[in-house]
XYZ file of C-alpha atoms in Angstrom:
489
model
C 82.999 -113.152 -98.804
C 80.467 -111.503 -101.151
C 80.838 -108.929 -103.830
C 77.144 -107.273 -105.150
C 77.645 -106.861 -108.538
C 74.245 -107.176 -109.939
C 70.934 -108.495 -108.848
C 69.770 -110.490 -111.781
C 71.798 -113.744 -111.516
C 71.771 -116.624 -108.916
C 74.759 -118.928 -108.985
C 76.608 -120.212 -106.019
C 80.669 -120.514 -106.437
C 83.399 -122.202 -104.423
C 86.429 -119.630 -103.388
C 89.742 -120.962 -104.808
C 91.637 -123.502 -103.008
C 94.654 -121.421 -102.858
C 92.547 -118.318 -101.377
C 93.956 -117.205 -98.301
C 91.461 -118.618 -95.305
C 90.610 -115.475 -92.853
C 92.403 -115.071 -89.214
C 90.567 -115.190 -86.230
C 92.511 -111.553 -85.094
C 93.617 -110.597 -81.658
C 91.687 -107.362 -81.928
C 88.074 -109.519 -82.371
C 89.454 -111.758 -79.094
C 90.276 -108.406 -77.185
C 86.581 -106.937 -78.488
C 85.249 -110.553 -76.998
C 87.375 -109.730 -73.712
C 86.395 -106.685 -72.777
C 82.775 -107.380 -73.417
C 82.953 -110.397 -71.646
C 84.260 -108.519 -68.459
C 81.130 -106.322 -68.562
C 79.085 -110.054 -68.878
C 81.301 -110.792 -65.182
C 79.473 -107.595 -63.656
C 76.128 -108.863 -64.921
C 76.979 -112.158 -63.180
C 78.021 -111.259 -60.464
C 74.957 -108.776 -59.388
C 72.238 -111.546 -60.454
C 73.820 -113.783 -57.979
C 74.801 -111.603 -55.339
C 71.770 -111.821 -52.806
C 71.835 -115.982 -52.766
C 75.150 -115.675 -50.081
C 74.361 -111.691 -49.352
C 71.077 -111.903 -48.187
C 72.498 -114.707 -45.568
C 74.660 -112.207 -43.941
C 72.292 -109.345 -44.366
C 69.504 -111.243 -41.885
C 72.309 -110.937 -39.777
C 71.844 -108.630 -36.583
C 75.959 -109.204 -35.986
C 76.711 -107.394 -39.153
C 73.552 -105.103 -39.914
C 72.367 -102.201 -38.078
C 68.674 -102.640 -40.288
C 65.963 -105.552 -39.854
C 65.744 -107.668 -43.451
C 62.677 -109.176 -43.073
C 62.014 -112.465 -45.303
C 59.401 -110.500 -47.274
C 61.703 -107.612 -47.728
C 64.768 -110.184 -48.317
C 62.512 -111.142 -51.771
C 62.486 -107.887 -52.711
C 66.262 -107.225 -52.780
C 66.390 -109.777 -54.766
C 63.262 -109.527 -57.105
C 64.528 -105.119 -57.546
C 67.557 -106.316 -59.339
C 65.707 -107.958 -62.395
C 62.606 -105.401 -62.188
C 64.488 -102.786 -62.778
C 66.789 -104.687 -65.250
C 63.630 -104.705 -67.378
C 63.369 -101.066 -67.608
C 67.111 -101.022 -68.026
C 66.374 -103.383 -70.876
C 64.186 -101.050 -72.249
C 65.811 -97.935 -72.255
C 69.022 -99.364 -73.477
C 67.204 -99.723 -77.166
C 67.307 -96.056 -78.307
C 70.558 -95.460 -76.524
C 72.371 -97.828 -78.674
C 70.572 -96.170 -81.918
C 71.458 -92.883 -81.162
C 74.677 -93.386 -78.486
C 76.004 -95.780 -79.947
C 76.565 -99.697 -78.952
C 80.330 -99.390 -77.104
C 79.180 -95.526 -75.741
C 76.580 -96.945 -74.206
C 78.191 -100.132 -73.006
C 80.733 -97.747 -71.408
C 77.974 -95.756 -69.586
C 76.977 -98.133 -67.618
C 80.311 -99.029 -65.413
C 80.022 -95.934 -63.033
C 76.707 -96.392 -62.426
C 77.518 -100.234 -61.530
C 80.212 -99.188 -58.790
C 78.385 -96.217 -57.819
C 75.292 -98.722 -57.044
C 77.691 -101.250 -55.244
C 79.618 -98.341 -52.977
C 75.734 -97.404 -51.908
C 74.974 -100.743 -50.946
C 78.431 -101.236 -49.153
C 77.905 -98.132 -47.162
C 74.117 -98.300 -46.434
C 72.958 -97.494 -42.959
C 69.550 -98.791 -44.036
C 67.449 -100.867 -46.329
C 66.280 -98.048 -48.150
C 69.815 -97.609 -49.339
C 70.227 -101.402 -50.089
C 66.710 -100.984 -52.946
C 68.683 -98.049 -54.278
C 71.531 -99.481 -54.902
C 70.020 -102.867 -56.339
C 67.528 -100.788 -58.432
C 70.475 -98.775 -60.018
C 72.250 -102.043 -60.464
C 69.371 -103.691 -61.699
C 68.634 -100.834 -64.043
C 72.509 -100.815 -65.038
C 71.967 -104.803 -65.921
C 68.748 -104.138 -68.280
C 71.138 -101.972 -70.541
C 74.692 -103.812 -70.487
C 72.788 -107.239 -71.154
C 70.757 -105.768 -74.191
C 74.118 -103.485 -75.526
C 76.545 -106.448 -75.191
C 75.238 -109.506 -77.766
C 74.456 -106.746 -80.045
C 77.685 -105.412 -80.169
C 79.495 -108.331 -80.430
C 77.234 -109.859 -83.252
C 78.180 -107.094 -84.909
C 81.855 -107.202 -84.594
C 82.912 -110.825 -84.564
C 83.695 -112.974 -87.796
C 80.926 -114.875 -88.647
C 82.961 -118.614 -88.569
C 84.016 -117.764 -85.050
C 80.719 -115.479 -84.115
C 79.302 -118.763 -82.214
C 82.866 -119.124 -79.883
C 83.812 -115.820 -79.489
C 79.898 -115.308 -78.965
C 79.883 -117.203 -75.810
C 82.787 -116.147 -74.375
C 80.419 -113.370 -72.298
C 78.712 -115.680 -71.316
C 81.841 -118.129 -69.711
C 82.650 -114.920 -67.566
C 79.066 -114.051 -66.796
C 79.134 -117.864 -65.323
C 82.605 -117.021 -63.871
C 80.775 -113.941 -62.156
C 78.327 -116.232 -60.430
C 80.997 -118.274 -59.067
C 83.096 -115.471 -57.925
C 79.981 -114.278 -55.661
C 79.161 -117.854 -54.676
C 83.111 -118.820 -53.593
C 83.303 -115.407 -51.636
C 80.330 -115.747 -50.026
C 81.213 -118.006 -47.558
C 84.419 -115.642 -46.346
C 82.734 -112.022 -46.749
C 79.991 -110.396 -45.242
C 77.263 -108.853 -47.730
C 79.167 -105.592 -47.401
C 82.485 -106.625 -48.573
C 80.675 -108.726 -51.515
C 79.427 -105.916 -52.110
C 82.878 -103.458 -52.072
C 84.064 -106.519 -54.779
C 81.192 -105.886 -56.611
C 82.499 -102.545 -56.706
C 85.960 -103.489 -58.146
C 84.752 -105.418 -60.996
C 83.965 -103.175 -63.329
C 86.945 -100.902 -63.101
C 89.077 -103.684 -65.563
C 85.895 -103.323 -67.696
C 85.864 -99.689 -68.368
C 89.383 -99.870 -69.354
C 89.138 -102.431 -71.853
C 86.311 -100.593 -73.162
C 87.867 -97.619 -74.124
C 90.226 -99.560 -76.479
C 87.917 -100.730 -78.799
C 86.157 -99.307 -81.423
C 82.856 -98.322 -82.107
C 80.595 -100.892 -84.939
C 81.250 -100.906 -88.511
C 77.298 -101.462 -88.721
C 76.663 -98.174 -86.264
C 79.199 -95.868 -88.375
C 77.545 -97.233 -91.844
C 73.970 -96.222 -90.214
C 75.302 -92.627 -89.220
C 76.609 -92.308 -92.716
C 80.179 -92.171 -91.399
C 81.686 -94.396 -94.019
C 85.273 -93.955 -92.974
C 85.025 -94.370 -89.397
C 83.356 -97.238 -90.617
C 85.773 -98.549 -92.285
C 88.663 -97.624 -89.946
C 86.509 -99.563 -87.406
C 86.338 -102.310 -89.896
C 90.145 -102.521 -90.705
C 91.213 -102.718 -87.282
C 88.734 -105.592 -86.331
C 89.746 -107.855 -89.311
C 93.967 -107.098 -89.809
C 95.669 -104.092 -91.250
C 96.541 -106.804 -94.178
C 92.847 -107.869 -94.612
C 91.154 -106.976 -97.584
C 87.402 -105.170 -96.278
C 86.005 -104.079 -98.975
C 83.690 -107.027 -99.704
C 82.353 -107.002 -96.534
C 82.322 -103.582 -96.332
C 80.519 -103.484 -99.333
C 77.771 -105.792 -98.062
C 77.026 -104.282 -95.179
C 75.962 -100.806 -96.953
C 74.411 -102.402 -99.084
C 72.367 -104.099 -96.694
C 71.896 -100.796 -94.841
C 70.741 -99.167 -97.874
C 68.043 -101.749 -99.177
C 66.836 -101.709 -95.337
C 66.955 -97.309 -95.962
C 64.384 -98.146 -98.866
C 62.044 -100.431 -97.230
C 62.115 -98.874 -94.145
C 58.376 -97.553 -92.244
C 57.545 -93.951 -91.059
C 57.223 -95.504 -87.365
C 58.885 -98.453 -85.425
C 56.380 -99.865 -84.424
C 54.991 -100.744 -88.155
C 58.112 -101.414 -88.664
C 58.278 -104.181 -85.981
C 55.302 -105.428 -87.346
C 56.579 -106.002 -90.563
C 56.483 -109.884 -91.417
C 59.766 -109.837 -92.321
C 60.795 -108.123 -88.949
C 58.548 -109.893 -86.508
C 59.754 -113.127 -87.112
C 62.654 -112.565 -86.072
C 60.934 -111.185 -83.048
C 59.050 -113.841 -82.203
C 61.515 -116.499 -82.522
C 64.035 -114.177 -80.483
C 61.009 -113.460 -77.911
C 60.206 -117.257 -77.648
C 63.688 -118.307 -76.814
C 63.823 -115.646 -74.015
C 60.579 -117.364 -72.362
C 61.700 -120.353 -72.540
C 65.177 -119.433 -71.057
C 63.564 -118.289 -67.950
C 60.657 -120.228 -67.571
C 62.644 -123.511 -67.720
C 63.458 -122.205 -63.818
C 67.039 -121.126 -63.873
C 67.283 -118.450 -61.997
C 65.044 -119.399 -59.493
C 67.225 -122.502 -59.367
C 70.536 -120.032 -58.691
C 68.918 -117.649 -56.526
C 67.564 -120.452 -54.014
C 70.583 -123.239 -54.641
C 70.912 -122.858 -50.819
C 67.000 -123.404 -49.502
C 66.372 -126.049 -52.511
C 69.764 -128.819 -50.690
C 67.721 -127.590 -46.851
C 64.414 -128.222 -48.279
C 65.579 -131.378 -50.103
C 67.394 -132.861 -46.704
C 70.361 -133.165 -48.618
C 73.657 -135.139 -46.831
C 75.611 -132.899 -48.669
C 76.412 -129.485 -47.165
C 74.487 -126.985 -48.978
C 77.271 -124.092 -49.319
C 80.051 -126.121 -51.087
C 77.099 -127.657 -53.430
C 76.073 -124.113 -54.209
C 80.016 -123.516 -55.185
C 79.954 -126.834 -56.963
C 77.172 -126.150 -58.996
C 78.751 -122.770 -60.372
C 81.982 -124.498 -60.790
C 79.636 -126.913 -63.157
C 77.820 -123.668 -64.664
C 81.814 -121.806 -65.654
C 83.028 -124.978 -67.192
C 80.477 -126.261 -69.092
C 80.171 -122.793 -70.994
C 83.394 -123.487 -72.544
C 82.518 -126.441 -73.693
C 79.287 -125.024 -75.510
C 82.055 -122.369 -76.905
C 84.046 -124.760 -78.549
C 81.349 -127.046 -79.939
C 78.667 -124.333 -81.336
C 80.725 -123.559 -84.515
C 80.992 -127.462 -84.982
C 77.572 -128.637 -84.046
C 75.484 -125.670 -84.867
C 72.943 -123.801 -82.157
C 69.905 -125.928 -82.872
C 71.834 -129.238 -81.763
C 73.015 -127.705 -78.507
C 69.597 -126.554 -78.250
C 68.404 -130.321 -78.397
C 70.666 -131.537 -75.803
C 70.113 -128.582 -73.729
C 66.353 -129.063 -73.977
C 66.784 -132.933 -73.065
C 69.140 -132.822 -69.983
C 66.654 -130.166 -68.693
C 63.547 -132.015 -68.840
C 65.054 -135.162 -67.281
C 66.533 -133.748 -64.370
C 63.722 -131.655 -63.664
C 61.410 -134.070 -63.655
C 63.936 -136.510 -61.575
C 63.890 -133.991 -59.129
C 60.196 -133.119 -58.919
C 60.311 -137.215 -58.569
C 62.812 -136.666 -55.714
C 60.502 -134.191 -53.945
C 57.337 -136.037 -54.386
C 58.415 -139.043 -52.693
C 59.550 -137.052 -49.821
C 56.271 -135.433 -49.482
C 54.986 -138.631 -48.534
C 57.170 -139.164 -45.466
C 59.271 -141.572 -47.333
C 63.006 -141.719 -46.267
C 65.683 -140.538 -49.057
C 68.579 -140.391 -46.705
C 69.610 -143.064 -49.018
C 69.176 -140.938 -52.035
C 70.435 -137.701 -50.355
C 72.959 -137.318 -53.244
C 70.146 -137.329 -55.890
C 69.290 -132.916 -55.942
C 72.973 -132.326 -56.204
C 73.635 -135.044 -58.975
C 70.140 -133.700 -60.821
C 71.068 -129.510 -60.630
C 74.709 -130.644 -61.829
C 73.209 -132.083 -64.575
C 70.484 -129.719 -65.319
C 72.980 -126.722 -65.406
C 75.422 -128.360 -67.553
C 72.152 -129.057 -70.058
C 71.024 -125.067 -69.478
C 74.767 -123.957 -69.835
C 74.745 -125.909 -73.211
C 72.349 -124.015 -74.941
C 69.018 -122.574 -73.434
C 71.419 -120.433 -71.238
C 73.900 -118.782 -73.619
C 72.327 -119.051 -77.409
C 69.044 -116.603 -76.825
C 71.359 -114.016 -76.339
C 73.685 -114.733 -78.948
C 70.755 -114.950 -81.155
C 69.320 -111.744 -80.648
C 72.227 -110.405 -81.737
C 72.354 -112.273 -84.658
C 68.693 -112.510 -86.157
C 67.037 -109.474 -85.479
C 67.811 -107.358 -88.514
C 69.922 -104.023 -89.066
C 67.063 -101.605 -89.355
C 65.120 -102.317 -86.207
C 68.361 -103.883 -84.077
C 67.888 -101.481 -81.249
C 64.124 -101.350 -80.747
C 63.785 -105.294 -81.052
C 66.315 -106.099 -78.721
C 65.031 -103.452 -76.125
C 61.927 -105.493 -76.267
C 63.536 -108.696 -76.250
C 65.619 -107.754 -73.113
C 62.917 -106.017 -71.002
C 60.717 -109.239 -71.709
C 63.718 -111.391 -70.827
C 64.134 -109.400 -67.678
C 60.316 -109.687 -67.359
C 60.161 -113.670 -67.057
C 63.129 -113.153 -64.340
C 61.065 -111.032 -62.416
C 58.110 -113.493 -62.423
C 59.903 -116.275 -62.001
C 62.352 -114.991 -59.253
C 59.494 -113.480 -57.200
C 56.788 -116.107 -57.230
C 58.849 -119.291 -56.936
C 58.261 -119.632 -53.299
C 55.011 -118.866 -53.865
C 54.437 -121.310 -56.475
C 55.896 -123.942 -54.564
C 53.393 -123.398 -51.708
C 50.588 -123.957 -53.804
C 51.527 -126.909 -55.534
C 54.394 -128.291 -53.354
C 58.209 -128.724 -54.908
C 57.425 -131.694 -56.808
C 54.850 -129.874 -59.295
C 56.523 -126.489 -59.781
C 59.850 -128.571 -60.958
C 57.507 -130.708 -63.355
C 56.255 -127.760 -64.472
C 59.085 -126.195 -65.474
C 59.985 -129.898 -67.303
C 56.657 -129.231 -69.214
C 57.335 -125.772 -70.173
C 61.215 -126.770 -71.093
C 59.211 -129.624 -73.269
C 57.268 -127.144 -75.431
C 60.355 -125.121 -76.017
C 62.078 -128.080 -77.581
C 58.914 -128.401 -79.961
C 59.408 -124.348 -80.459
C 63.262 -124.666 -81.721
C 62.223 -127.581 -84.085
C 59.485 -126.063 -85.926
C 60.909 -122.204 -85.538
C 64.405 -121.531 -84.643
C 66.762 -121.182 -87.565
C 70.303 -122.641 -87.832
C 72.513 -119.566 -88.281
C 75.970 -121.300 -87.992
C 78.525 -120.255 -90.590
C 75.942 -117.447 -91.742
C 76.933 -113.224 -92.024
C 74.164 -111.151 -90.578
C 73.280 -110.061 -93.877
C 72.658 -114.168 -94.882
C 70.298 -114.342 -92.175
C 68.561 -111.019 -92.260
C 68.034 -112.148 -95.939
C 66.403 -115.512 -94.570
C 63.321 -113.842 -93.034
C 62.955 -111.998 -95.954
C 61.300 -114.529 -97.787
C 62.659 -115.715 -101.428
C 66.158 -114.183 -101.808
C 66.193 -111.834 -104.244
C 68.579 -112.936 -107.928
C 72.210 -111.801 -107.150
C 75.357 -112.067 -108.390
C 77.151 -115.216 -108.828
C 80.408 -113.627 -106.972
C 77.491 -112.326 -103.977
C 77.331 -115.935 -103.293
C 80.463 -116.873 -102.642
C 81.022 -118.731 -99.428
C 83.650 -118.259 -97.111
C 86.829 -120.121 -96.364
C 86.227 -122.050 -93.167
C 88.978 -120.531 -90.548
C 90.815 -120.809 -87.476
C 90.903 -118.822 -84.172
């Protein structure tokens, strides 16, 4: 906890050993649930068109032609628009409000499902995935921002990643079902999922860290209360986050975008922007949306559907395991191993590919793609998949919160685009074999990128790390540096 008392002295002081250690409250796990849920919905759409678009080509159970070039673009619309979603989501958390606008977005993800479900042609198919899409952009940038600013900060990291478990758990919901429903009916669950959502929503409270930069310091503080406990004392934290908000009031620009470009603010950014790139250009979502055509191309002996379900099985599981080792380990370590796993089973796999090009017979090795994209998921479900996104929400400072991470999430949903929509392409130019070793070089240069510039923020308040890219930490208080209790959840 920290008390500002004056900002002259520098001394750092143990709590007492009989001070009582904060609880990990039910309310923060029900905040983490019902954000999480909206995470499932996110999920879920990103993967639907890798066992939809099967059934769509389908003259049995289509009345429309999908042609293979339009097939790309249902699934390329979802993260286009997701980029604009991304951006438009910014100012509608500064001036909605981060659970109003999180809220907003679940009738416009069943209305987008019911018009796919019921379309009579393809036209109404790009509506509905560009609504979706669009519906994506602003739930993805609104939910790591809320939580960051809600959740404890010695259970942020495993509470943190709990959206991104269920996100996973989305994926394999759409994988398992596609091989008993037709696109429409994936589509009509699509539609169900976000009902349990909404509800959930609506019970929890709006952010301390909103209410303090509305000036509404008792809704604040109710917020607050019912977060940490009715019997937990606030006002320390309390007292730290105004503060915050009010130094950040002083030193605040005219206009954002001098504001963004304050040193100070854009490095942050940068490092927030960086680990988005790398996140998507280390090839995971082309990887997801073309499990099924990577086991055909590769010959696999293994049949490509339940290796599809087994790999999402692998993606769900090993996000828990990334939850309850990020508070221990840190985010840069998971970052290493991440980084690591990547590389060598991308490259194994471009290996795989380029001995094949040569007519040489892998029958033998037939279980080598499935072994390498287990592998590689675990590795990208370890870190490079879930900790850019709890990052964002926990670097990128108070002041310029909603602006940065409407940038950072429209980029994000940029490099999905790209990637998503030129992978076939890519691989046509330079065969299978180079585009994976490419994306083993890029994943290379992001390790470099989190040992030379990504912070450790394990075990740190937002107002600790906001106060890191600030430069030299201004003299305070011996009690403002008191560190907290280590606790349980």
């Amino acid at each position: 906890m920290k008390i500002l008392l004056r900002a002259d002295t520098h001394v750092n002081i143990e709590l007492p050993v009989n001070a009582p250690a904060a609880k990990c409250t039910f309310t923060q796990v029900l905040t983490a649930l019902s954000v999480s849920l909206g995470s499932m919905v996110i999920g879920y759409s990103s993967s639907y068109t890798s066992p939809g678009l099967v059934s769509m080509r389908d003259n049995s159970t289509t009345s429309f032609e999908v042609s293979k070039q339009m097939g790309m673009w249902i699934g390329s619309l979802m993260p286009l628009s997701a980029l604009f979603g991304g951006i438009a989501g910014g100012p509608c958390i500064e001036y909605l409000g981060r659970r109003n606008t999180i809220v907003a977005t679940a009738l416009p993800f069943i209305g987008s499902w019911l018009l796919i479900a019921l379309a009579q042609n393809v036209a109404m198919v790009l509506v509905g995935r560009a609504i979706c899409g669009f519906s994506v952009g602003v739930a993805s940038l609104s939910l790591p921002v809320y939580l960051g600013e809600t959740i404890q900060t010695e259970v942020r990291g495993t509470l943190g990643l709990m959206p991104t478990a269920f996100g996973n758990a989305g994926i394999l919901i759409c994988f398992t079902a596609g091989m008993y429903l037709d696109w429409r009916n994936l589509a009509l669950v699509g539609a169900s999922l976000p009902i349990p959502f909404l509800i959930l929503m609506f019970l929890i409270p709006e952010t301390p860290r909103w209410y303090i930069s509305k000036r509404k310091t008792k809704k604040s503080r109710k917020s607050l209360q019912w977060l940490r406990g009715k019997d937990t004392d606030i006002t320390d934290e309390l007292t730290m986050i105004e503060k915050l908000h009010a130094e950040s009031e002083q030193n605040a620009s005219q206009g954002t975008i001098s504001e963004l470009l304050k040193s100070n603010n854009l490095k942050p950014l940068l490092v927030s922007l960086g680990l988005m790139l790398f996140q998507q250009m280390s090839g995971i979502n082309a990887v997801i949306f073309y499990t099924v055509q990577i086991f055909q191309d590769a010959g696999s002996t293994i049949d490509e559907n339940l290796s599809t379900i087994i790999i999402g099985l692998v993606n769900f599981i090993s996000t828990f395991v990334a939850a309850f080792t990020i508070d221990k380990l840190g985010r840069k370590v998971l970052l290493y191993v991440s980084g690591g796993a990547m590389v060598l089973t991308l490259f194994s796999l471009g290996g795989f590919f380029y001995v094949k090009s040569y007519g040489v017979d892998v029958t033998a090795f037939g279980w080598l793609p499935l072994v390498s994209l287990i592998v590689y998921v675990i590795g990208f479900s370890l870190g490079f998949g879930p900790i850019p996104w709890l990052m964002m929400g926990e670097i990128l400072p108070a002041k310029i919160r909603g602006s940065a991470a409407s940038i950072v999430t429209g980029f994000n949903w940029m490099c999905t685009f790209i990637v998503t929509k030129t992978f076939e392409d890519v691989i046509a130019v330079i065969g299978a074999h180079g585009t994976f070793w490419l994306f083993g070089a890029i994943v290379i240069v992001g390790f470099i990128f989190v040992i030379v510039s990504v912070p450790e923020t394990r075990g740190r308040s937002l107002e600790e790390i906001e106060k890191r890219f600030n430069g030299p930490t201004r003299r305070m208080s011996a009690v403002a540096n008191m560190k907290p209790m280590p606790m349980a959840c």
